[in-house]
Amino acid sequence: MQHYSGFGLLKHSFSHHENWQRVWRNPTPKKKYDVIIVGGGGHGLATAYYLAKEFGVTNVAVIEKGFLGGGNTARNTTIVRSNYLWDEAAHLYEHAMKLWEGLSQDLNYNVMFSQRGCLNLGHTLQDMRDIERRVNANRLNGIDGEVLDAQQVQEIVPVLDCSDRARYPVMGASWQPRAGVARHDAVAWGFARGADAHGVDLIQQTEVEDLIIEDGTVVGVRTARYGEIRADKVGCVVAGNSSVLAKMGGFELPLESHPLQALVSEPIKPILDTVVMSNQVHGYASQSDKGDLVIGAGIDGYTGYGQRGSYSTIEHTIQAIVEMFPVFSRVRMNRQWGGIVDTCPDACPIISETPVKNLFFNCGWGTGGFKATPGSGHVFAASLAKGEMHPLAKPFSMFRFHNGALVDEHGAAGVAH
Amino acid sequence: MFHIYCPHCCEYREEEEFHASGQAHISRPLDPDACTDKEWGEFMYFRANPRGIHHELWVHGAGCRKYFNITRHTQTYEILEVYKVGEKPSIVANEAK
């Protein structure tokens, strides 16, 4: 793998940047792998990367039906935070946060991780009580967090309407300074480049049509393009399409796939240097380095695989943003899109063994999977390598919906849940 | 944006008047105490989530406030049929597997 550096940039400028090495190969798959990862999004690529780099399993293929990072990785609003209420979830997301903090160096790829902080606003007395409880729980778990009053919030975000005139006046917020945003595409590309350098085969434009199961054990996948590809273990990281793959395995998951929409405005001068979320008014916004406001809110209420939603949902989103930021009322929206999110009843993921032996699923991240990308990949890789779930993943078994040990994160899951 | 025919109001109305309430035709176990944890968990949390034809329960929340069922394609979003609770759908998916 070619090492990226400032010196390299200078050196390649002499040859007009025409001699850069290809970032990853485009191989034809082998007949057999140790591990097949289905799904080449951020989580799948991170899994492959950590499998090869940390756990020494290099005979790995990532099979992707479209192109790398073309699903929810390309469609999210790039927020990274770890201020979750319950210990199980907080540990998992904080594990991811710690990996984020060294990720650009680790990958030798700039993922533009910017720890600009995240505010979760409170507009009612109950909001503020919940915020205090969550911040205290965070601090006991070693996660940074502060409770701010309205005046402190106003100092951080001058353009936010913190006045009494607001329809839902801001009473305060929780503040996680280490939270922030990252460049979503770079995360996928960085992990893909790193995985490829360690010998992982990235197989694009190849849809898995069926899982090959013999005597209750998965032994490979069937694809239209390359026929059967065998493997000792199969890990499915396919977000919105998880239920479809589970059905191939002959079981159901407690998931519903919903459209989740987001939108960006025209680029404007720097005005918002942090992430602002409000569960109550129901919207959130940040500003990208390019200058556009990145805006999101809740899922569409019906299930759907169409990667698009209803106009009324966008309208509600914009109403919430204008309610919080009256100054944005004249900003025009540039683009809008939708992704398919696989939501779990308890707003926590499923990182789990399944009724089929050697078949593992990493899904159910719902509306907040991007923030967990490195952590999710790391614990899933550890689980695949050892054939036994990583301690951080154990509470997120799919069988918790049978024994009732749910991790109810609807409060901290944020706006969209 | 859906344009939904309410079988109770006998009119087409815009989606915003309605609310999707998830999978249709889920019946509560007749004897919950006799359920195993697995059976109860599946009743509570496990849902059909097909990519294709799906039967779902909707409520006309800002209209007659009554429930009814919709058969809808989850990829194309096309509404194939609307029918009242208690009726059987005439359009069902071909279960190949």
PDB file of C-alpha atoms in Angstrom, chain A residues 111-217:
ATOM      1  CA  VAL A 111     -11.400  10.598   7.623  1.00  0.00           C
ATOM      2  CA  MET A 112     -11.748  14.265   8.598  1.00  0.00           C
ATOM      3  CA  PHE A 113     -12.923  13.392  12.098  1.00  0.00           C
ATOM      4  CA  SER A 114     -13.768  16.722  13.673  1.00  0.00           C
ATOM      5  CA  GLN A 115     -14.580  16.702  17.393  1.00  0.00           C
ATOM      6  CA  ARG A 116     -16.704  19.822  17.315  1.00  0.00           C
ATOM      7  CA  GLY A 117     -19.061  18.726  20.101  1.00  0.00           C
ATOM      8  CA  CYS A 118     -22.714  17.800  20.143  1.00  0.00           C
ATOM      9  CA  LEU A 119     -25.604  19.490  21.924  1.00  0.00           C
ATOM     10  CA  ASN A 120     -28.785  17.588  22.746  1.00  0.00           C
ATOM     11  CA  LEU A 121     -31.312  20.283  23.605  1.00  0.00           C
ATOM     12  CA  GLY A 122     -33.906  20.118  26.343  1.00  0.00           C
ATOM     13  CA  HIS A 123     -37.146  22.068  26.025  1.00  0.00           C
ATOM     14  CA  THR A 124     -39.182  20.767  28.955  1.00  0.00           C
ATOM     15  CA  LEU A 125     -38.576  20.001  32.605  1.00  0.00           C
ATOM     16  CA  GLN A 126     -38.727  16.289  31.823  1.00  0.00           C
ATOM     17  CA  ASP A 127     -36.172  16.764  29.020  1.00  0.00           C
ATOM     18  CA  MET A 128     -33.808  18.390  31.518  1.00  0.00           C
ATOM     19  CA  ARG A 129     -34.299  15.599  34.065  1.00  0.00           C
ATOM     20  CA  ASP A 130     -33.576  13.006  31.385  1.00  0.00           C
ATOM     21  CA  ILE A 131     -30.515  14.959  30.271  1.00  0.00           C
ATOM     22  CA  GLU A 132     -29.163  15.129  33.829  1.00  0.00           C
ATOM     23  CA  ARG A 133     -29.706  11.438  34.294  1.00  0.00           C
ATOM     24  CA  ARG A 134     -28.017  10.600  30.996  1.00  0.00           C
ATOM     25  CA  VAL A 135     -25.039  12.923  31.564  1.00  0.00           C
ATOM     26  CA  ASN A 136     -24.502  11.462  35.040  1.00  0.00           C
ATOM     27  CA  ALA A 137     -24.695   7.934  33.643  1.00  0.00           C
ATOM     28  CA  ASN A 138     -22.199   8.921  30.935  1.00  0.00           C
ATOM     29  CA  ARG A 139     -19.732  10.344  33.432  1.00  0.00           C
ATOM     30  CA  LEU A 140     -19.925   7.214  35.579  1.00  0.00           C
ATOM     31  CA  ASN A 141     -19.017   5.297  32.428  1.00  0.00           C
ATOM     32  CA  GLY A 142     -16.034   7.558  31.768  1.00  0.00           C
ATOM     33  CA  ILE A 143     -17.717   9.389  28.892  1.00  0.00           C
ATOM     34  CA  ASP A 144     -17.425  13.163  28.788  1.00  0.00           C
ATOM     35  CA  GLY A 145     -20.608  15.141  29.240  1.00  0.00           C
ATOM     36  CA  GLU A 146     -21.936  18.318  30.785  1.00  0.00           C
ATOM     37  CA  VAL A 147     -25.344  19.733  31.551  1.00  0.00           C
ATOM     38  CA  LEU A 148     -25.647  23.271  30.233  1.00  0.00           C
ATOM     39  CA  ASP A 149     -28.292  25.912  30.889  1.00  0.00           C
ATOM     40  CA  ALA A 150     -29.858  28.012  28.141  1.00  0.00           C
ATOM     41  CA  GLN A 151     -27.329  30.811  28.494  1.00  0.00           C
ATOM     42  CA  GLN A 152     -24.373  28.453  28.113  1.00  0.00           C
ATOM     43  CA  VAL A 153     -26.053  26.911  25.062  1.00  0.00           C
ATOM     44  CA  GLN A 154     -26.511  30.377  23.579  1.00  0.00           C
ATOM     45  CA  GLU A 155     -22.798  31.090  24.050  1.00  0.00           C
ATOM     46  CA  ILE A 156     -21.860  27.958  22.109  1.00  0.00           C
ATOM     47  CA  VAL A 157     -24.420  28.498  19.323  1.00  0.00           C
ATOM     48  CA  PRO A 158     -25.219  32.198  18.895  1.00  0.00           C
ATOM     49  CA  VAL A 159     -27.612  31.556  15.985  1.00  0.00           C
ATOM     50  CA  LEU A 160     -29.822  29.196  17.986  1.00  0.00           C
ATOM     51  CA  ASP A 161     -33.056  30.773  19.192  1.00  0.00           C
ATOM     52  CA  CYS A 162     -32.694  30.469  22.976  1.00  0.00           C
ATOM     53  CA  SER A 163     -35.116  33.278  23.729  1.00  0.00           C
ATOM     54  CA  ASP A 164     -38.404  33.048  25.622  1.00  0.00           C
ATOM     55  CA  ARG A 165     -40.192  33.924  22.386  1.00  0.00           C
ATOM     56  CA  ALA A 166     -39.512  30.501  20.913  1.00  0.00           C
ATOM     57  CA  ARG A 167     -42.486  28.192  20.749  1.00  0.00           C
ATOM     58  CA  TYR A 168     -40.530  25.549  22.657  1.00  0.00           C
ATOM     59  CA  PRO A 169     -37.945  27.602  24.576  1.00  0.00           C
ATOM     60  CA  VAL A 170     -34.537  25.997  25.072  1.00  0.00           C
ATOM     61  CA  MET A 171     -34.073  25.226  28.773  1.00  0.00           C
ATOM     62  CA  GLY A 172     -30.645  23.684  28.454  1.00  0.00           C
ATOM     63  CA  ALA A 173     -28.748  20.869  26.820  1.00  0.00           C
ATOM     64  CA  SER A 174     -26.382  17.988  27.275  1.00  0.00           C
ATOM     65  CA  TRP A 175     -22.974  18.710  25.784  1.00  0.00           C
ATOM     66  CA  GLN A 176     -20.466  16.093  24.682  1.00  0.00           C
ATOM     67  CA  PRO A 177     -17.296  17.952  23.640  1.00  0.00           C
ATOM     68  CA  ARG A 178     -15.637  14.847  22.148  1.00  0.00           C
ATOM     69  CA  ALA A 179     -18.542  14.227  19.782  1.00  0.00           C
ATOM     70  CA  GLY A 180     -18.436  15.541  16.251  1.00  0.00           C
ATOM     71  CA  VAL A 181     -18.631  14.603  12.614  1.00  0.00           C
ATOM     72  CA  ALA A 182     -16.510  12.640  10.150  1.00  0.00           C
ATOM     73  CA  ARG A 183     -16.328  12.455   6.379  1.00  0.00           C
ATOM     74  CA  HIS A 184     -18.581   9.457   5.641  1.00  0.00           C
ATOM     75  CA  ASP A 185     -17.159   8.447   2.254  1.00  0.00           C
ATOM     76  CA  ALA A 186     -13.595   8.693   3.498  1.00  0.00           C
ATOM     77  CA  VAL A 187     -14.433   6.252   6.276  1.00  0.00           C
ATOM     78  CA  ALA A 188     -15.577   3.627   3.776  1.00  0.00           C
ATOM     79  CA  TRP A 189     -12.668   4.311   1.435  1.00  0.00           C
ATOM     80  CA  GLY A 190     -10.110   4.307   4.231  1.00  0.00           C
ATOM     81  CA  PHE A 191     -11.290   0.971   5.600  1.00  0.00           C
ATOM     82  CA  ALA A 192     -11.527  -0.471   2.076  1.00  0.00           C
ATOM     83  CA  ARG A 193      -7.979   0.601   1.261  1.00  0.00           C
ATOM     84  CA  GLY A 194      -6.668  -0.767   4.547  1.00  0.00           C
ATOM     85  CA  ALA A 195      -8.513  -4.073   4.161  1.00  0.00           C
ATOM     86  CA  ASP A 196      -7.300  -4.490   0.579  1.00  0.00           C
ATOM     87  CA  ALA A 197      -3.713  -3.798   1.654  1.00  0.00           C
ATOM     88  CA  HIS A 198      -3.981  -6.658   4.150  1.00  0.00           C
ATOM     89  CA  GLY A 199      -5.145  -9.036   1.410  1.00  0.00           C
ATOM     90  CA  VAL A 200      -8.933  -8.821   1.701  1.00  0.00           C
ATOM     91  CA  ASP A 201     -10.750  -9.294  -1.632  1.00  0.00           C
ATOM     92  CA  LEU A 202     -13.350  -6.583  -2.230  1.00  0.00           C
ATOM     93  CA  ILE A 203     -15.912  -8.004  -4.660  1.00  0.00           C
ATOM     94  CA  GLN A 204     -18.228  -5.307  -5.974  1.00  0.00           C
ATOM     95  CA  GLN A 205     -21.267  -5.480  -8.271  1.00  0.00           C
ATOM     96  CA  THR A 206     -22.026  -8.954  -6.940  1.00  0.00           C
ATOM     97  CA  GLU A 207     -25.357  -9.618  -5.282  1.00  0.00           C
ATOM     98  CA  VAL A 208     -25.743 -12.514  -2.873  1.00  0.00           C
ATOM     99  CA  GLU A 209     -28.823 -14.406  -4.042  1.00  0.00           C
ATOM    100  CA  ASP A 210     -28.841 -17.146  -1.450  1.00  0.00           C
ATOM    101  CA  LEU A 211     -26.982 -18.559   1.511  1.00  0.00           C
ATOM    102  CA  ILE A 212     -25.753 -22.128   1.126  1.00  0.00           C
ATOM    103  CA  ILE A 213     -26.741 -24.031   4.246  1.00  0.00           C
ATOM    104  CA  GLU A 214     -25.846 -27.688   4.851  1.00  0.00           C
ATOM    105  CA  ASP A 215     -27.068 -29.461   8.000  1.00  0.00           C
ATOM    106  CA  GLY A 216     -27.858 -26.205   9.753  1.00  0.00           C
ATOM    107  CA  THR A 217     -24.414 -24.771   9.039  1.00  0.00           C
TER     108      THR A 217
END
